[in-house]
Tab-separated table of C-alpha atoms in Angstrom:
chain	number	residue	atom	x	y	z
A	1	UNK	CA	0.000	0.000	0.000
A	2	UNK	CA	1.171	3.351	-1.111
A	3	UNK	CA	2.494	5.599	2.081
A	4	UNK	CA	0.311	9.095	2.240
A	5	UNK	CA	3.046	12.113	2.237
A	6	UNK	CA	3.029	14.342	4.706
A	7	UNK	CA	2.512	17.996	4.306
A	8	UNK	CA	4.874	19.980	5.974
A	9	UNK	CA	2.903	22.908	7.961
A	10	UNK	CA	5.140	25.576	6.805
A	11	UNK	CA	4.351	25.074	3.161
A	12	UNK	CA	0.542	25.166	3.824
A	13	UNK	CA	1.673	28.385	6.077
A	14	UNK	CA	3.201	29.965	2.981
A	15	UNK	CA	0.449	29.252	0.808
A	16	UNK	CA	-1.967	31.150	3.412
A	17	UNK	CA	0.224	34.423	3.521
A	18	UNK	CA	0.425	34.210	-0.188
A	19	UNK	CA	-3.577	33.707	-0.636
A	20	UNK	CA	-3.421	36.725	1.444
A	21	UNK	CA	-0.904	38.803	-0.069
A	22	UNK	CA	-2.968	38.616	-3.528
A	23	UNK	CA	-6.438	39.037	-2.145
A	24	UNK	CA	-4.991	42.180	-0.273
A	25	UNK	CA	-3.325	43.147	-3.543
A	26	UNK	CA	-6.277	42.602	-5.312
A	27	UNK	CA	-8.329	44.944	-2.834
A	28	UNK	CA	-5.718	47.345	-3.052
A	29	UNK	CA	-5.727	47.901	-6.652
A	30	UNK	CA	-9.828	47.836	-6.577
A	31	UNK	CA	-9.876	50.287	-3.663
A	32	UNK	CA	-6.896	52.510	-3.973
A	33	UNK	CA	-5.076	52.270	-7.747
A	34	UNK	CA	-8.242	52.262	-10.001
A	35	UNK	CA	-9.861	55.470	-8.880
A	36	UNK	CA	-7.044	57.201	-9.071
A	37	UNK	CA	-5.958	55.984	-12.506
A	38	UNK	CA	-9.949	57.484	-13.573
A	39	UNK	CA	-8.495	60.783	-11.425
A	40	UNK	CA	-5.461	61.261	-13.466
A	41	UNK	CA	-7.397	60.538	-16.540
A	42	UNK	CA	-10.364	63.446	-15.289
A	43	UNK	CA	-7.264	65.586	-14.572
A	44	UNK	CA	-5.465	64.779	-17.956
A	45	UNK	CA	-8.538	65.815	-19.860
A	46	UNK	CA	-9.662	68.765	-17.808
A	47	UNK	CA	-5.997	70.502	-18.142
A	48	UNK	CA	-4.448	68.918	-21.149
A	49	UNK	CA	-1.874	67.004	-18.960
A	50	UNK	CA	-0.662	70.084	-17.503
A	51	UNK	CA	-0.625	73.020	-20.179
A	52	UNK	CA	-3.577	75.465	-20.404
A	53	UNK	CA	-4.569	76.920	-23.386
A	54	UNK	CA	-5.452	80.653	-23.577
A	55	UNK	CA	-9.321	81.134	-22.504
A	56	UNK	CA	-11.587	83.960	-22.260
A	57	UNK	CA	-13.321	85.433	-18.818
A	58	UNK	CA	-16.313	86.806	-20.439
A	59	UNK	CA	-15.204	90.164	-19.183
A	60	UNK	CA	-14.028	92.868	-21.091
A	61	UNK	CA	-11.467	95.499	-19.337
A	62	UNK	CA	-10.438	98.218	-21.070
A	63	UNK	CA	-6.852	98.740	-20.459
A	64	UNK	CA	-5.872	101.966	-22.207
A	65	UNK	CA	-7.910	104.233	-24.870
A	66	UNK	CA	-6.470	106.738	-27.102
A	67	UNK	CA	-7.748	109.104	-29.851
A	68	UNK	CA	-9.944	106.340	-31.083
A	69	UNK	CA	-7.421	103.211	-30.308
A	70	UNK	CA	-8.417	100.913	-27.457
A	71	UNK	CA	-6.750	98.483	-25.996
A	72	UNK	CA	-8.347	95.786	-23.717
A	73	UNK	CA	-8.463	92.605	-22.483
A	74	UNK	CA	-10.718	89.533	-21.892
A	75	UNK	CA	-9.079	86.758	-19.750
A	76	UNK	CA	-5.635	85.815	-21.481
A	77	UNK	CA	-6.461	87.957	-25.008
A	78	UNK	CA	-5.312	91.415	-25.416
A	79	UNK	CA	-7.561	92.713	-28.225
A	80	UNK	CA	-6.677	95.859	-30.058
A	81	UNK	CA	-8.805	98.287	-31.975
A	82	UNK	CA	-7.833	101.431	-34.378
A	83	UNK	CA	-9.463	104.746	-34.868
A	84	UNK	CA	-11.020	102.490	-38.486
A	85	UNK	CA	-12.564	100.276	-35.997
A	86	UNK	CA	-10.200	97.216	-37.371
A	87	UNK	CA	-8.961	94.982	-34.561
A	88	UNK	CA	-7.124	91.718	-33.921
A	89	UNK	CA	-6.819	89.664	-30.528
A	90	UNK	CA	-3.416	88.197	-29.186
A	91	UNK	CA	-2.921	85.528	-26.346
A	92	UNK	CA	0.648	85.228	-26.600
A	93	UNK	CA	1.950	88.861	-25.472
A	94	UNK	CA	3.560	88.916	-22.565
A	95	UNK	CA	2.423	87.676	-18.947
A	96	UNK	CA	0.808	90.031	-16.794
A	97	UNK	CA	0.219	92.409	-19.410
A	98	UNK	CA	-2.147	95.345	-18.240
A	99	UNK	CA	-1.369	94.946	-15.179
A	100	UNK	CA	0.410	98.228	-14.232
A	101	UNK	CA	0.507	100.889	-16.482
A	102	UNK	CA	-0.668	100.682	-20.313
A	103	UNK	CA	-0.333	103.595	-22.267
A	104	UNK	CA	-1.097	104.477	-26.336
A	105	UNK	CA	0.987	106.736	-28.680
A	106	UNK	CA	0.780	107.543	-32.521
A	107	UNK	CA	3.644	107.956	-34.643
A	108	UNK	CA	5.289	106.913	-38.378
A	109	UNK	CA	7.343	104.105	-36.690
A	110	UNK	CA	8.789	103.109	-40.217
A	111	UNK	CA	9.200	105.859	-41.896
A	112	UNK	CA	6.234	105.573	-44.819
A	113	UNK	CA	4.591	108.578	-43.899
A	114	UNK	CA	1.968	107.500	-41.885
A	115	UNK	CA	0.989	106.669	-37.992
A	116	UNK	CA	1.620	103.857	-36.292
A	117	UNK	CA	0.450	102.472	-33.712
A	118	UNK	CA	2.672	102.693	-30.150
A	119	UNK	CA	2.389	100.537	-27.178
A	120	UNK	CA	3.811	100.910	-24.424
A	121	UNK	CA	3.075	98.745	-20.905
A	122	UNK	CA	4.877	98.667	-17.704
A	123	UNK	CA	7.139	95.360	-17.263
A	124	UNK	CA	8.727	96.141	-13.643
A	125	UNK	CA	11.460	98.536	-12.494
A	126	UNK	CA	14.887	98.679	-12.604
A	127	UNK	CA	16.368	97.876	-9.913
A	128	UNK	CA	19.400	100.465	-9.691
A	129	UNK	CA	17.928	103.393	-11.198
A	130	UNK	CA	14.426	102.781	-9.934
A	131	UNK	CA	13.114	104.011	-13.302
A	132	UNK	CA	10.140	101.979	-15.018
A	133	UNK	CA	10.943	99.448	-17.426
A	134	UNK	CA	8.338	99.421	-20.301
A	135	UNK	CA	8.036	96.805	-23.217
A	136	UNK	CA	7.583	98.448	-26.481
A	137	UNK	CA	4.534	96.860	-28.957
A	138	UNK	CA	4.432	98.342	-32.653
A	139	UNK	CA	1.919	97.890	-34.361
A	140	UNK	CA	2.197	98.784	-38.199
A	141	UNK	CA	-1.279	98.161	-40.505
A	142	UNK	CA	-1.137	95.355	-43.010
A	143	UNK	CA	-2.102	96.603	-46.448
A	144	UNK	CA	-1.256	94.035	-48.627
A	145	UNK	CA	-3.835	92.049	-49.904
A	146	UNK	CA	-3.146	88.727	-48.635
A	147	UNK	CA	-2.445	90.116	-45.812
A	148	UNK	CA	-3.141	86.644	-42.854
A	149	UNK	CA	-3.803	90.092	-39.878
A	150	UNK	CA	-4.226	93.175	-39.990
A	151	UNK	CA	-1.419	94.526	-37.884
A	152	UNK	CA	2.174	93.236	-37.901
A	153	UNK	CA	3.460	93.240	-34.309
A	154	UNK	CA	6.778	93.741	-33.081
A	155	UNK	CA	8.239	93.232	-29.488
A	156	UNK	CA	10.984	94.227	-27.795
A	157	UNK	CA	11.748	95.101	-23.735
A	158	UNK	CA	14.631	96.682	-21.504
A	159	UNK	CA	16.678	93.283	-21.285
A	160	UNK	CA	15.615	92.351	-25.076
A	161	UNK	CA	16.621	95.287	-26.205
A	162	UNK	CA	19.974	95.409	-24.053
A	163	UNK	CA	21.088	92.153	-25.892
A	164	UNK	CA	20.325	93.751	-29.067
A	165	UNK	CA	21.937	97.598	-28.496
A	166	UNK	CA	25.211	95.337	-27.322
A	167	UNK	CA	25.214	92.898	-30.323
A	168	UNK	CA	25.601	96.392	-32.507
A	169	UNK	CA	27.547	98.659	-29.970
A	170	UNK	CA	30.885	98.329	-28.518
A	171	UNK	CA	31.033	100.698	-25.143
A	172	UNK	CA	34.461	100.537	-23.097
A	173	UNK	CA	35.406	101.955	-19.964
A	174	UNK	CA	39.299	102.097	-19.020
A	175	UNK	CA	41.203	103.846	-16.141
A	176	UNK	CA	44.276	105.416	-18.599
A	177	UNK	CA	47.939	104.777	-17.296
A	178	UNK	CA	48.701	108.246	-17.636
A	179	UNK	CA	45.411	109.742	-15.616
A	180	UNK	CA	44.279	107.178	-13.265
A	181	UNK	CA	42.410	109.515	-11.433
A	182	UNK	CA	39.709	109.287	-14.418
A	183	UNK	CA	38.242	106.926	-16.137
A	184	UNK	CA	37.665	107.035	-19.991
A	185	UNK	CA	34.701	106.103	-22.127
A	186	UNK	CA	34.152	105.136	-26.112
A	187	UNK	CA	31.919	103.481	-27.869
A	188	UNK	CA	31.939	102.136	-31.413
A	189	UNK	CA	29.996	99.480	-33.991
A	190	UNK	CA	30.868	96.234	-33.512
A	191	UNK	CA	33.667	94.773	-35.201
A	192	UNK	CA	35.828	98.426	-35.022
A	193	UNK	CA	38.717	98.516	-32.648
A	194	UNK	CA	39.694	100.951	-30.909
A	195	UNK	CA	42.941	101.757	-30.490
A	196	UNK	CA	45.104	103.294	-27.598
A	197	UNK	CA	48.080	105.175	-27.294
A	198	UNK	CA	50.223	102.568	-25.834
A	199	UNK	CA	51.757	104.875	-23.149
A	200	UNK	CA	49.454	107.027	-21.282
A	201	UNK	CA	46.417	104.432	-22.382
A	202	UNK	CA	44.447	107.806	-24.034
A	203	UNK	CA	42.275	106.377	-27.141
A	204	UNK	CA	43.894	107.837	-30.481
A	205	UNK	CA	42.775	111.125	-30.976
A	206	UNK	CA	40.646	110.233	-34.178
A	207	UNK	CA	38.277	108.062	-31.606
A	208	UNK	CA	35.728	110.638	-29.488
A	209	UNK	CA	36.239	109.318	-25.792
A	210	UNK	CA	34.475	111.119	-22.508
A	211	UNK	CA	36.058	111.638	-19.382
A	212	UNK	CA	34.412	111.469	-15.953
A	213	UNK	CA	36.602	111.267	-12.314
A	214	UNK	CA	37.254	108.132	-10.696
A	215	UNK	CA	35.224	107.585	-7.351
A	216	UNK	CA	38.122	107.664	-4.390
A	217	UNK	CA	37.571	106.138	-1.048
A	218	UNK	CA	37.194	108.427	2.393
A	219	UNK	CA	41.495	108.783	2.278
A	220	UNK	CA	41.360	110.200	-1.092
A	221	UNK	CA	42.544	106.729	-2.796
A	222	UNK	CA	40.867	106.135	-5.855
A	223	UNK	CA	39.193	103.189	-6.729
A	224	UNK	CA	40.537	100.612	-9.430
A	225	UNK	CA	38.093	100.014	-12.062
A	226	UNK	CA	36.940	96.129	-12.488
A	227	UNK	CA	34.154	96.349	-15.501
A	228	UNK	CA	31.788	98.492	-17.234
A	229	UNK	CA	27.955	97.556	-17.146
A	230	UNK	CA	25.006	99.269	-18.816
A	231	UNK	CA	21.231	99.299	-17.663
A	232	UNK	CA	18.448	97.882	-19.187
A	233	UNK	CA	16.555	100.150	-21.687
A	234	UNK	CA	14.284	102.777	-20.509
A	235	UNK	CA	11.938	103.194	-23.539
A	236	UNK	CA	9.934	105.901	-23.999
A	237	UNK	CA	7.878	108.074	-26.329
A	238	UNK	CA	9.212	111.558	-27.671
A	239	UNK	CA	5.410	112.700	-28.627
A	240	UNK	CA	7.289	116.150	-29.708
A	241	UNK	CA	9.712	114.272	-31.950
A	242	UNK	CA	7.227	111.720	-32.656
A	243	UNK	CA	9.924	108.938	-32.113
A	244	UNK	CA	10.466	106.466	-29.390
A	245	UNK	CA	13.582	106.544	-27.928
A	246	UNK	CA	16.114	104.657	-25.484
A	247	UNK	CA	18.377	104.745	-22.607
A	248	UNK	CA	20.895	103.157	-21.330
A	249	UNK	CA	22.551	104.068	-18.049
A	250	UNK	CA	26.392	103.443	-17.892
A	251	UNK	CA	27.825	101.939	-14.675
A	252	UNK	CA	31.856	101.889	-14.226
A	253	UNK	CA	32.216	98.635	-11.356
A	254	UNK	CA	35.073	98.784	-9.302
A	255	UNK	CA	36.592	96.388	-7.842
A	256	UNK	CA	35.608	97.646	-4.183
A	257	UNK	CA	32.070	96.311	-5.899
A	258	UNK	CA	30.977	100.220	-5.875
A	259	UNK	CA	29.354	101.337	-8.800
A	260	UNK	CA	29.117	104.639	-10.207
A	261	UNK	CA	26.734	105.721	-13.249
A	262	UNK	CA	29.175	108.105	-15.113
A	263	UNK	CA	27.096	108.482	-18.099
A	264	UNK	CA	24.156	108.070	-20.383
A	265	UNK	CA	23.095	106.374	-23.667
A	266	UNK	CA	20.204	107.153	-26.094
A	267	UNK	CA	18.821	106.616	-29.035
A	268	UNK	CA	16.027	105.265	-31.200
A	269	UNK	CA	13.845	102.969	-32.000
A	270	UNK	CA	12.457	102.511	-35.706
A	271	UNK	CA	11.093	99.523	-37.601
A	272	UNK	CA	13.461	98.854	-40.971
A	273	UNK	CA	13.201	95.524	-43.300
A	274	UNK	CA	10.720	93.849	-41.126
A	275	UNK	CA	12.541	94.271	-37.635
A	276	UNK	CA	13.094	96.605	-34.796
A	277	UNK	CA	16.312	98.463	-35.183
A	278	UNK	CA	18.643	101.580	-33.900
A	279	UNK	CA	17.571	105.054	-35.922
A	280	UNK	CA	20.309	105.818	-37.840
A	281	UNK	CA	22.511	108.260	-36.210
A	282	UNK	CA	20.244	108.127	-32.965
A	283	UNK	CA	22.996	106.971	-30.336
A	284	UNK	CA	24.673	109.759	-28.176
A	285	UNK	CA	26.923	109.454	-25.141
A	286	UNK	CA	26.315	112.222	-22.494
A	287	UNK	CA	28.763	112.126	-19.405
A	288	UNK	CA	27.097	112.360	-16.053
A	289	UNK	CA	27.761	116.433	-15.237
A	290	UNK	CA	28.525	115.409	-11.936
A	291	UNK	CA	31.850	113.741	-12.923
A	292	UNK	CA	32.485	114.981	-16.398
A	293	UNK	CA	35.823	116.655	-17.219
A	294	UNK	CA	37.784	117.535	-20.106
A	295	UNK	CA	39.793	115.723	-21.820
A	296	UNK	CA	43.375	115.654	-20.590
A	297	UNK	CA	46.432	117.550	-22.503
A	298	UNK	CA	48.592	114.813	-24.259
């Protein structure tokens, strides 16, 4: 007769905790996993996995209003209207626009003899100079045709337009050899080196450099100059000149980490060949009056 085998108690043991293990798994997943799988999905749908699209409120705020041009928005789309009563809607200008200070100008931005439309709205301030740092819309009518809208749109701000004004302009700041108890300025295009007497460190006389004093510590020492840094651009509106213009504040750093703002840069701000660009023979140095001096004998 054929022996019965045993079963060892700690196999059926295992077998229990395992029944368990799956039956708990399986409550787990019914209980706990499932709904929120559905509340990822509800979530997924509701907010496009995580990126909102650009929705109306219902309610429209007029933000600025001008000689017949309005500007306004409803939830995230800035609408704008001319004096014609033509008007186009944008939800991809910048965040938070409208939320300071929004303000309308007219003026030939391009130079075809007729208006333009000017917007300027209030991006923060400068941090320094405590002056207002405004991002520049311009907004020239579409005529053509085929035209897709009826306004072309460009963009810049202070920082943007920083970038730019630096990818053109060459400033330089130097402490010369011969006068280190002033520090000397020029500015040039891009690509056009100045050059320097190699002695006394003056720039060549056929190069137009400004000279400002040095800042000197309470025992009369002057400072050593590290670094020149320019502000972001204030842009503005010249409604006399009908132009909008630029600034740049110019900072010599020392190495002490003191700054001093021994001068200022302007210009203008035109549209040429489909782009934003410096007016021709806009940009003009003017040495801060409080340090300016003439130019040393050579």
């Amino acid at each position: 007769m054929e022996e019965k085998r045993r079963i060892n108690p700690a196999i059926v043991l295992l077998l229990l905790v395992l029944a368990a293990l799956i039956a708990g798994g399986g409550l787990y997943y019914a209980r706990v996993y499932r709904p929120r799988v559905q509340e990822s999905l509800t979530y997924s749908t509701r907010y496009s996995a995580g990126v909102r699209g650009p929705v109306k409120d219902g309610e429209e705020l007029v933000l600025a209003e001008k000689n017949g041009i309005t500007v306004s928005r409803n939830g995230d789309f800035i609408t704008v209207t001319d004096k014609d009563g033509v008007s186009d809607e944008y939800a991809d200008w910048r965040d938070g626009f409208g939320s300071n200070d929004t303000q309308i100008y007219e003026l030939d931005a391009n130079g075809d003899g007729t208006d333009d439309i000017i917007i300027l709205d209030d991006e923060g301030e400068d941090e320094t100079s405590f002056h207002r740092l405004m991002g520049l819309y311009v907004l020239l009518r579409n005529t053509a045709d085929d035209a897709r809208a009826p306004f072309q749109v460009f963009y810049t701000n202070a920082e943007n337009w920083l970038s730019f004004f630096n990818s053109v302009i060459t400033c330089a700041l130097n402490q010369p050899a011969s006068h280190p108890q002033l520090v000397q300025f020029v500015m040039d295009l891009n690509g056009v080196s100045v050059e320097y007497d190699s002695e006394t460190g003056l720039a060549l006389p056929e190069y137009r450099a400004y000279y400002m004093n040095a800042l000197k510590d309470t025992n009369g020492n002057v400072f050593k100059l590290s670094s020149i840094r320019l502000s972001p651009a204030m842009i503005s509106v010249n409604e006399e000149e009908g132009a909008v213009e630029m600034r740049h504040y110019v900072y010599a750093v020392y190495e002490s980490g003191r700054e001093q703002q021994v001068g200022t840069i302007t210009g203008g701000i035109s549209v040429e060949g489909g782009k934003l660009i410096i007016t021709e023979r806009s940009v003009v140095f003017e040495a801060n009056r409080e340090y300016a001096v003439p130019a040393p004998e050579r």
